[in-house]
Tab-separated table of C-alpha atoms in Angstrom:
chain	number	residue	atom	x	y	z
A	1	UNK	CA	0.000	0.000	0.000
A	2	UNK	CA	1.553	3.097	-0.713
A	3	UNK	CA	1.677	5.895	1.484
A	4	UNK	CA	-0.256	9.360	0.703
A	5	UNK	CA	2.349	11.521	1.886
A	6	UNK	CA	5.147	9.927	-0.246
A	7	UNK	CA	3.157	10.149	-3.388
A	8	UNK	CA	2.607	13.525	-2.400
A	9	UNK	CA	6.488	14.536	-2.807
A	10	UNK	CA	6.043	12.334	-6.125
A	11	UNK	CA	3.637	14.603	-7.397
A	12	UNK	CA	5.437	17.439	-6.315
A	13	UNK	CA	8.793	16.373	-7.941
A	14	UNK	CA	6.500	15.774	-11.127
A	15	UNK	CA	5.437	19.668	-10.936
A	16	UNK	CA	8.695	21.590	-9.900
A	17	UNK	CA	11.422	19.118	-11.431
A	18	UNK	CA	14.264	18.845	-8.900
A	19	UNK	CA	14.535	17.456	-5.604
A	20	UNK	CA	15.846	20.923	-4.209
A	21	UNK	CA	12.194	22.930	-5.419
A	22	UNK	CA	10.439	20.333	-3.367
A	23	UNK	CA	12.486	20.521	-0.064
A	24	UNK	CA	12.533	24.524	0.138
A	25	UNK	CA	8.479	24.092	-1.160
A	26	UNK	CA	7.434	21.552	1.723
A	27	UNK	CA	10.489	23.160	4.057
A	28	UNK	CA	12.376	19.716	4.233
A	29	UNK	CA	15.835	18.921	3.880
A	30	UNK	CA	16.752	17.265	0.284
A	31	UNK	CA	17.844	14.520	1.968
A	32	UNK	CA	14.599	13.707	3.263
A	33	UNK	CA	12.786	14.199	0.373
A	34	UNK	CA	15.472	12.091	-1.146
A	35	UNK	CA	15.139	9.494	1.452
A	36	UNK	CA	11.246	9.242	1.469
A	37	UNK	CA	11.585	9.313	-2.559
A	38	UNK	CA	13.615	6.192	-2.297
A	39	UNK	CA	10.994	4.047	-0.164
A	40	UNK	CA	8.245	5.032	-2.189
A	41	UNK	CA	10.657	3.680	-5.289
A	42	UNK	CA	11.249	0.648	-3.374
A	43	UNK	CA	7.401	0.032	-2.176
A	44	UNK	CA	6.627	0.586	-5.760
A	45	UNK	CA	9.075	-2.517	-7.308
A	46	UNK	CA	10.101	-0.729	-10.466
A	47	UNK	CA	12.499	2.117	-11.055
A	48	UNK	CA	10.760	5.439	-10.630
A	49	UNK	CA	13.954	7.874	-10.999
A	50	UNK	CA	17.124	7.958	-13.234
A	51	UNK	CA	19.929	10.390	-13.106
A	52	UNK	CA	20.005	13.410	-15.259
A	53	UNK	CA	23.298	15.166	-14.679
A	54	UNK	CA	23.189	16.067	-11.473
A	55	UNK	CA	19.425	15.772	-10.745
A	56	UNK	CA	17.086	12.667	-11.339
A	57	UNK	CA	13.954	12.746	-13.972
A	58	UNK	CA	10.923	10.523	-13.841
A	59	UNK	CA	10.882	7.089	-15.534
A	60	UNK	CA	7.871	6.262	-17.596
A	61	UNK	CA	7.016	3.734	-14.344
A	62	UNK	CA	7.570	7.188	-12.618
A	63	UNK	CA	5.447	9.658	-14.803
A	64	UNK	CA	2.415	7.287	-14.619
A	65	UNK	CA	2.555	6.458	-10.642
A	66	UNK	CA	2.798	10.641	-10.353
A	67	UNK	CA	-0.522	10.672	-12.834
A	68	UNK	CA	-1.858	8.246	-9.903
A	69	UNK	CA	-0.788	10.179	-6.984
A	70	UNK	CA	-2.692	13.185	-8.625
A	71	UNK	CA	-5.732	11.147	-8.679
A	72	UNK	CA	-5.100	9.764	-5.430
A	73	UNK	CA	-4.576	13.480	-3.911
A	74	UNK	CA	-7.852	14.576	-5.525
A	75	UNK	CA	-9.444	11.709	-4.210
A	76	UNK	CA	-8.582	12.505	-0.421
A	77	UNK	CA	-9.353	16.264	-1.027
A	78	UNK	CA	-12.760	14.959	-2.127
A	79	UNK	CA	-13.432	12.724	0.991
A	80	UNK	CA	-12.362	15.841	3.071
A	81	UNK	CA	-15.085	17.949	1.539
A	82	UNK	CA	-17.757	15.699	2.325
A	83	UNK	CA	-16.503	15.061	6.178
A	84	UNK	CA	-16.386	18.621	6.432
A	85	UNK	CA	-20.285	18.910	4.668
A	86	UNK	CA	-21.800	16.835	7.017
A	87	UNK	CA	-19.999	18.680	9.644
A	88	UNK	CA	-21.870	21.369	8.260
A	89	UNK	CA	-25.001	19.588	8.279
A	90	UNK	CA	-24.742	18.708	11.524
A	91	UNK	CA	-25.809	19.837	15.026
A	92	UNK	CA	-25.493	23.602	15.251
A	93	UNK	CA	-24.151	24.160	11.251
A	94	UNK	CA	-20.611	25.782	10.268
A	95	UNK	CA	-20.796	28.472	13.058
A	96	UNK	CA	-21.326	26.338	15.963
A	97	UNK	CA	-17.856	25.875	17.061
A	98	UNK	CA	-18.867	21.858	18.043
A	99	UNK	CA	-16.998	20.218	20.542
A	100	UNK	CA	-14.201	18.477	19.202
A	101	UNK	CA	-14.414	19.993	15.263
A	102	UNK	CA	-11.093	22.047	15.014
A	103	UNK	CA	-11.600	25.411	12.803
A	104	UNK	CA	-11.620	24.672	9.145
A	105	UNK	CA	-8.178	26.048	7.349
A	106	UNK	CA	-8.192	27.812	4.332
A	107	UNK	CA	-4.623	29.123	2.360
A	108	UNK	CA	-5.364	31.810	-0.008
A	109	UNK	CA	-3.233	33.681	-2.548
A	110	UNK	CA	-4.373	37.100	-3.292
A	111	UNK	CA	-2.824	39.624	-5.750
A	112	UNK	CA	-1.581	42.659	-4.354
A	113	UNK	CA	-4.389	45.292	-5.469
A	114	UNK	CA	-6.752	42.756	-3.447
A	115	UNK	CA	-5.020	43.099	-0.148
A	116	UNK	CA	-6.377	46.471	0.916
A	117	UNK	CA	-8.878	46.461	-1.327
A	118	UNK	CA	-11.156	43.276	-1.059
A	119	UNK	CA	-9.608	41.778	1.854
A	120	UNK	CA	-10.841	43.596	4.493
A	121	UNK	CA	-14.377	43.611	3.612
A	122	UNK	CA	-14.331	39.941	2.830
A	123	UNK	CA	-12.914	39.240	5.753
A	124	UNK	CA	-15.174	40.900	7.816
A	125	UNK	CA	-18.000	39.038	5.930
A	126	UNK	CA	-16.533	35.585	6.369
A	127	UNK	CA	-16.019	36.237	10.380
A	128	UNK	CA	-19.611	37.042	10.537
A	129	UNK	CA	-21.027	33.961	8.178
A	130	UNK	CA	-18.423	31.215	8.850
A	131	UNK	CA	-16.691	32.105	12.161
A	132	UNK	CA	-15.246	28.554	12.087
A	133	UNK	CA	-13.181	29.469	8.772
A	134	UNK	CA	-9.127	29.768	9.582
A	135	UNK	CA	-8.306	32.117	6.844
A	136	UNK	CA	-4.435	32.178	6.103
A	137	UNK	CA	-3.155	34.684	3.286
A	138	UNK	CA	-0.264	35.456	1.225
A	139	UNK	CA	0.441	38.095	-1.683
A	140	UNK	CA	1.002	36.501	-4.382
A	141	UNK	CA	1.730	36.873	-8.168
A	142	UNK	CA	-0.995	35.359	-10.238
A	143	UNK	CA	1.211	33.658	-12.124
A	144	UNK	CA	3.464	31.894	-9.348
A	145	UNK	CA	-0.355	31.455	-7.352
A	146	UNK	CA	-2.386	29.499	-9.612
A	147	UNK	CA	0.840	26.829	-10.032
A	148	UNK	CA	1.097	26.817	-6.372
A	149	UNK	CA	-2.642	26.042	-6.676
A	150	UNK	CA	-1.982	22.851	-8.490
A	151	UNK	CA	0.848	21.889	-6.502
A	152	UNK	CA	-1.501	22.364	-2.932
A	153	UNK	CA	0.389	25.071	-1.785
A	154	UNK	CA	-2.762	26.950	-1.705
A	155	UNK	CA	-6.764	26.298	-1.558
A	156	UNK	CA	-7.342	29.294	-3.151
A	157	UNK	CA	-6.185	31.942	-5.543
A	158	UNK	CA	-7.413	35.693	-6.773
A	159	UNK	CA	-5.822	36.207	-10.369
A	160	UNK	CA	-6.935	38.251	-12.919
A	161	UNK	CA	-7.152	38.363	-16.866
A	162	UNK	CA	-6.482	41.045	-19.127
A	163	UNK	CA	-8.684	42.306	-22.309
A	164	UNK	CA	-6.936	40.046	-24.944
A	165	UNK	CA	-4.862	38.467	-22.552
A	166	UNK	CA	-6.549	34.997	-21.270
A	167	UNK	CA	-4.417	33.183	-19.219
A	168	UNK	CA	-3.658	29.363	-20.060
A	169	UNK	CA	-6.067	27.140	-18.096
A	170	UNK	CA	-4.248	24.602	-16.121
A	171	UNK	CA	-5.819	21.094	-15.748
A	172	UNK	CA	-7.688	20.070	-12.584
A	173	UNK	CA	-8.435	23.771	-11.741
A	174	UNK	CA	-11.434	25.699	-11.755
A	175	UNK	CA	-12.360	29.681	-12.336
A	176	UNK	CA	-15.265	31.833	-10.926
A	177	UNK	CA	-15.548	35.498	-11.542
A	178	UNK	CA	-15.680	37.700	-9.452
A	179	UNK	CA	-16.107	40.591	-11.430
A	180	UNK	CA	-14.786	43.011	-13.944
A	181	UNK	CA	-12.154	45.985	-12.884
A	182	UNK	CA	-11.913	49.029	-15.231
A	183	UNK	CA	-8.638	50.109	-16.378
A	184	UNK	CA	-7.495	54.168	-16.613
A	185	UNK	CA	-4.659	56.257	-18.008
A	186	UNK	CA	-3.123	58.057	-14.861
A	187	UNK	CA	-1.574	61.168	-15.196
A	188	UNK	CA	-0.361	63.512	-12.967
A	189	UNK	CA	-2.901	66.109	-11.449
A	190	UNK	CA	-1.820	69.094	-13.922
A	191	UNK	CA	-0.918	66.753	-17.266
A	192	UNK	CA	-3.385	68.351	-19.958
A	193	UNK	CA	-3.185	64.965	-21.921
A	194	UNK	CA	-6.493	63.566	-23.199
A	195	UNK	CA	-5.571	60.353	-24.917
A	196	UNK	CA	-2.791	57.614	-24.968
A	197	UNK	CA	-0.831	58.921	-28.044
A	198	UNK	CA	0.046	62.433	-26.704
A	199	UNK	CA	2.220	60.265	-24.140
A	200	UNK	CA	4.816	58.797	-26.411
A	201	UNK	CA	7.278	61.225	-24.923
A	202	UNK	CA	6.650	60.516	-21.299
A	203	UNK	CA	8.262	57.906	-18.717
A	204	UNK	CA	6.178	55.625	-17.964
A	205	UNK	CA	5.502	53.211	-14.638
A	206	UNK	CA	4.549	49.347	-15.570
A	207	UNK	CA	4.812	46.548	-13.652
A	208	UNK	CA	7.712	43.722	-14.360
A	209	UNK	CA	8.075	41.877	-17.043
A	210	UNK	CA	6.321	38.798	-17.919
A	211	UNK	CA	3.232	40.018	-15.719
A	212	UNK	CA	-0.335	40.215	-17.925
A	213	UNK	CA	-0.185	43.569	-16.771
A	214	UNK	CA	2.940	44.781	-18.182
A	215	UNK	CA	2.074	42.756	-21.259
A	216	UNK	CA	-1.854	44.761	-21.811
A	217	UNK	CA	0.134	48.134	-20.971
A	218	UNK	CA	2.554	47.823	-23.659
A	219	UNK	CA	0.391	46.339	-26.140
A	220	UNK	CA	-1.486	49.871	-25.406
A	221	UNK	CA	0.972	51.850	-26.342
A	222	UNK	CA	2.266	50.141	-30.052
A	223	UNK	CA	-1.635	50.313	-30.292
A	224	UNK	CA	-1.372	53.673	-29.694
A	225	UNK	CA	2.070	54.137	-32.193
A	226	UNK	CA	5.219	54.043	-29.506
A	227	UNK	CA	7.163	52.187	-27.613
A	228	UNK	CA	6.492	52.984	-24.043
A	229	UNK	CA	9.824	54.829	-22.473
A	230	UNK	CA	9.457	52.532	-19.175
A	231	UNK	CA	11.801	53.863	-16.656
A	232	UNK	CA	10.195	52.830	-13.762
A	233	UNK	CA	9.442	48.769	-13.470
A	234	UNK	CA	7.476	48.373	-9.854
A	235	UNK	CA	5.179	45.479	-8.435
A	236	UNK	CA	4.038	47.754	-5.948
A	237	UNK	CA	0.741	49.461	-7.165
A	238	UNK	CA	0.966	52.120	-4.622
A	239	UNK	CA	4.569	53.028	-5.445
A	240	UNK	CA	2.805	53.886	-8.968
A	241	UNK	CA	0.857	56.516	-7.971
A	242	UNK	CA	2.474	58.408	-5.561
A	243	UNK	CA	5.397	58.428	-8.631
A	244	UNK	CA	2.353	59.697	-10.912
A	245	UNK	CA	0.854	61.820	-8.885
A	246	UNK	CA	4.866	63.186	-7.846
A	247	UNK	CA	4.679	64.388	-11.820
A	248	UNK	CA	7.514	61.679	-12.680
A	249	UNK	CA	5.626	59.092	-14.997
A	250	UNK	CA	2.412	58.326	-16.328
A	251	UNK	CA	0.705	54.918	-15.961
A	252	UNK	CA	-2.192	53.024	-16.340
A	253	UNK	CA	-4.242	51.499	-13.550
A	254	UNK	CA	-7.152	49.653	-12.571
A	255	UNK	CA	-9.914	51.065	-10.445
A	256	UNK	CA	-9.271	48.970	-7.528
A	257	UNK	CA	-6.439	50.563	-6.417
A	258	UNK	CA	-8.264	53.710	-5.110
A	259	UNK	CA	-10.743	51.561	-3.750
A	260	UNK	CA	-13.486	53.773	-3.358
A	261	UNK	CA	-10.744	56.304	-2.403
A	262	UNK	CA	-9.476	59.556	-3.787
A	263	UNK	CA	-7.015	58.739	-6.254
A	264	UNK	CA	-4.705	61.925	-6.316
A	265	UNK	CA	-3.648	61.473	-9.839
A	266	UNK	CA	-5.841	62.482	-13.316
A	267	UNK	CA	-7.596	59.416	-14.366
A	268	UNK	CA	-8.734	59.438	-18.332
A	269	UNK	CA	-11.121	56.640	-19.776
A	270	UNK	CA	-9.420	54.752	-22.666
A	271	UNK	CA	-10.971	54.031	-25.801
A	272	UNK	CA	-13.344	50.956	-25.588
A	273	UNK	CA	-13.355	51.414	-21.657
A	274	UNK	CA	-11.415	48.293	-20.960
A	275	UNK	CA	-11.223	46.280	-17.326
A	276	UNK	CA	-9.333	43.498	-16.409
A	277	UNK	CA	-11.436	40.585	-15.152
A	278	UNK	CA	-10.799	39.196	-11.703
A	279	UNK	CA	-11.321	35.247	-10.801
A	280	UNK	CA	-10.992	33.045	-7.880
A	281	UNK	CA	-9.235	29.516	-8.610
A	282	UNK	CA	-9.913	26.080	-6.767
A	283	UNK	CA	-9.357	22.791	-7.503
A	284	UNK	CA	-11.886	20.518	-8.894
A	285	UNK	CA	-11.822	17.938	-5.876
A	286	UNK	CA	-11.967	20.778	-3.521
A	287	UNK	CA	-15.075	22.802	-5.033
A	288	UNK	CA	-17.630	21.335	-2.608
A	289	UNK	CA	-15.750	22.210	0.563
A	290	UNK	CA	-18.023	25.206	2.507
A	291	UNK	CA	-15.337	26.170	3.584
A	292	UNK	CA	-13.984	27.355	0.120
A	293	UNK	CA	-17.583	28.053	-1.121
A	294	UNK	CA	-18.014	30.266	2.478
A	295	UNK	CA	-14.575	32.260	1.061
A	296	UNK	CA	-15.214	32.538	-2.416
A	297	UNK	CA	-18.817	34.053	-1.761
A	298	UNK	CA	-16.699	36.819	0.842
A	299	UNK	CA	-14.492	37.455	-1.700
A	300	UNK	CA	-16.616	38.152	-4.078
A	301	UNK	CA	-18.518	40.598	-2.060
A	302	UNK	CA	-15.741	42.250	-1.026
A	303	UNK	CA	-14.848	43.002	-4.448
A	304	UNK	CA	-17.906	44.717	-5.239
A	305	UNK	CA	-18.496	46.398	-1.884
A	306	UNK	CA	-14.643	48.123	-2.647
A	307	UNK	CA	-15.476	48.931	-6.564
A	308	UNK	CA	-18.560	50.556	-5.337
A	309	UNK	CA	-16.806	52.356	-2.661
């Protein structure tokens, strides 16, 4: 029989591709990993690793016992959700605090605009519906989030999509909107400029490369006729506008960040009024967890109690 937890680090090794991304992932030594790697391999009776340089790679007796473990993961996120729906159904519901029932855990990544935006509202919400919810949170890059999604690091992620920019679906995971986010120029309080192209000559703020963001932005501007002079490359949305409203770069930005705020910087609509759609991410096998259904529904109420301010 094998053991959950080893195929675990099997499906793990399958996702990140050396021994060394799984031990600083799970915060174990390689040489555990290693070690637990090498009793699954010898429960198993065939060879499930061979030596690649100086890491190993999956056999084929290796690729399809990791296509098993997946299953096998699935299968005991599954048989959680329904222990923790007749919990529910229960005696006194999710909010009852029964004796015995420790608080149901939930690890969500959120993307930085959604911290002080969506997360205090839907946090708020969640105390007051499902008090029994542990809610544990990290900002996160969509992109690095919904991989850690697969890989179990997380229950649940907030990503988001731009206009033209769909983001690849990965297997065994599954979207909900949450709503739509309008997108601005920002300018500077005194910039007279009413449309994109008058900016060609202007620095500009993005985020990094190989974000959707910076990818929409600059797709913008060729739109537009230029190549965006970016001399300012910054995750930080708020780090963006107190650099546009400062007078030393223009921007664009999505509606969220003000948060039913005052934005301090000249906002101008762009042509087709464009917004960036915003989704939570779950497994499949962990859907029907109230838990994650209690969390999703906060979220998403959060998001339109900050749009509307």
């Amino acid at each position: 029989m094998f053991e959950l937890r080893r195929l675990r680090l099997l499906h793990e090794l399958a996702l990140r591709g050396t021994l060394s991304a799984v031990a600083e992932a799970l915060s174990y030594s390689p040489s555990t990993i290693s070690q637990q790697l090498a009793q699954l391999e010898k429960e198993a009776g065939v060879p499930l690793f061979a030596p690649d340089g100086r890491r190993v790679r999956l056999t084929e007796h290796g690729m399809m016992l990791a296509a098993h473990a997946e299953r096998a993961l699935d299968l005991d996120e599954r048989a959680r959700a329904e222990l923790e729906s007749l919990d529910v159904a229960g005696p006194g519901g999710a909010g009852a605090g029964a004796a015995g029932i420790a608080p149901t855990t939930v690890r969500v990544a959120v993307l930085q605009t959604a911290v002080p935006s969506v997360l205090p509202d839907a946090m708020t919400l969640l105390s007051r519906r499902a008090p029994r919810v542990r809610l544990e949170v990290a900002q996160v890059p969509p992109e690095e989030g919904l991989f850690e999604l697969s890989a179990r690091r997380f229950d649940l992620v907030i990503a988001e999509q731009y206009p033209g920019h769909t983001r690849a679906h990965r297997a065994g995971l599954e979207r909900e909107v949450l709503g739509v986010d309008p997108i601005r120029l920002a300018l500077p309080p005194d910039d007279p400029a009413t449309e994109l192209a008058g900016l060609r000559d202007r620095a500009w703020i993005m985020e990094p490369e190989g974000t959707a963001a910076r990818q929409w932005a600059t797709q913008q501007c060729r739109a537009a006729g230029f190549e965006p002079d970016v001399r300012f490359e910054i995750a930080d949305l708020t780090a963006h506008v107190r650099l546009i409203a400062a007078g030393h770069a223009v921007g664009v930005l999505p509606d969220l960040v003000w948060a039913g705020g005052v934005p301090g910087v000249r906002l101008v609509d762009l042509p087709g009024a464009p917004a960036r759609e915003l989704f939570t991410a779950a497994r499949e096998s962990s859907t029907d967890r109230p838990s994650i259904r209690s969390v999703r529904d906060a979220l998403r109420d959060g998001f339109h109690a900050a749009l509307a301010g």
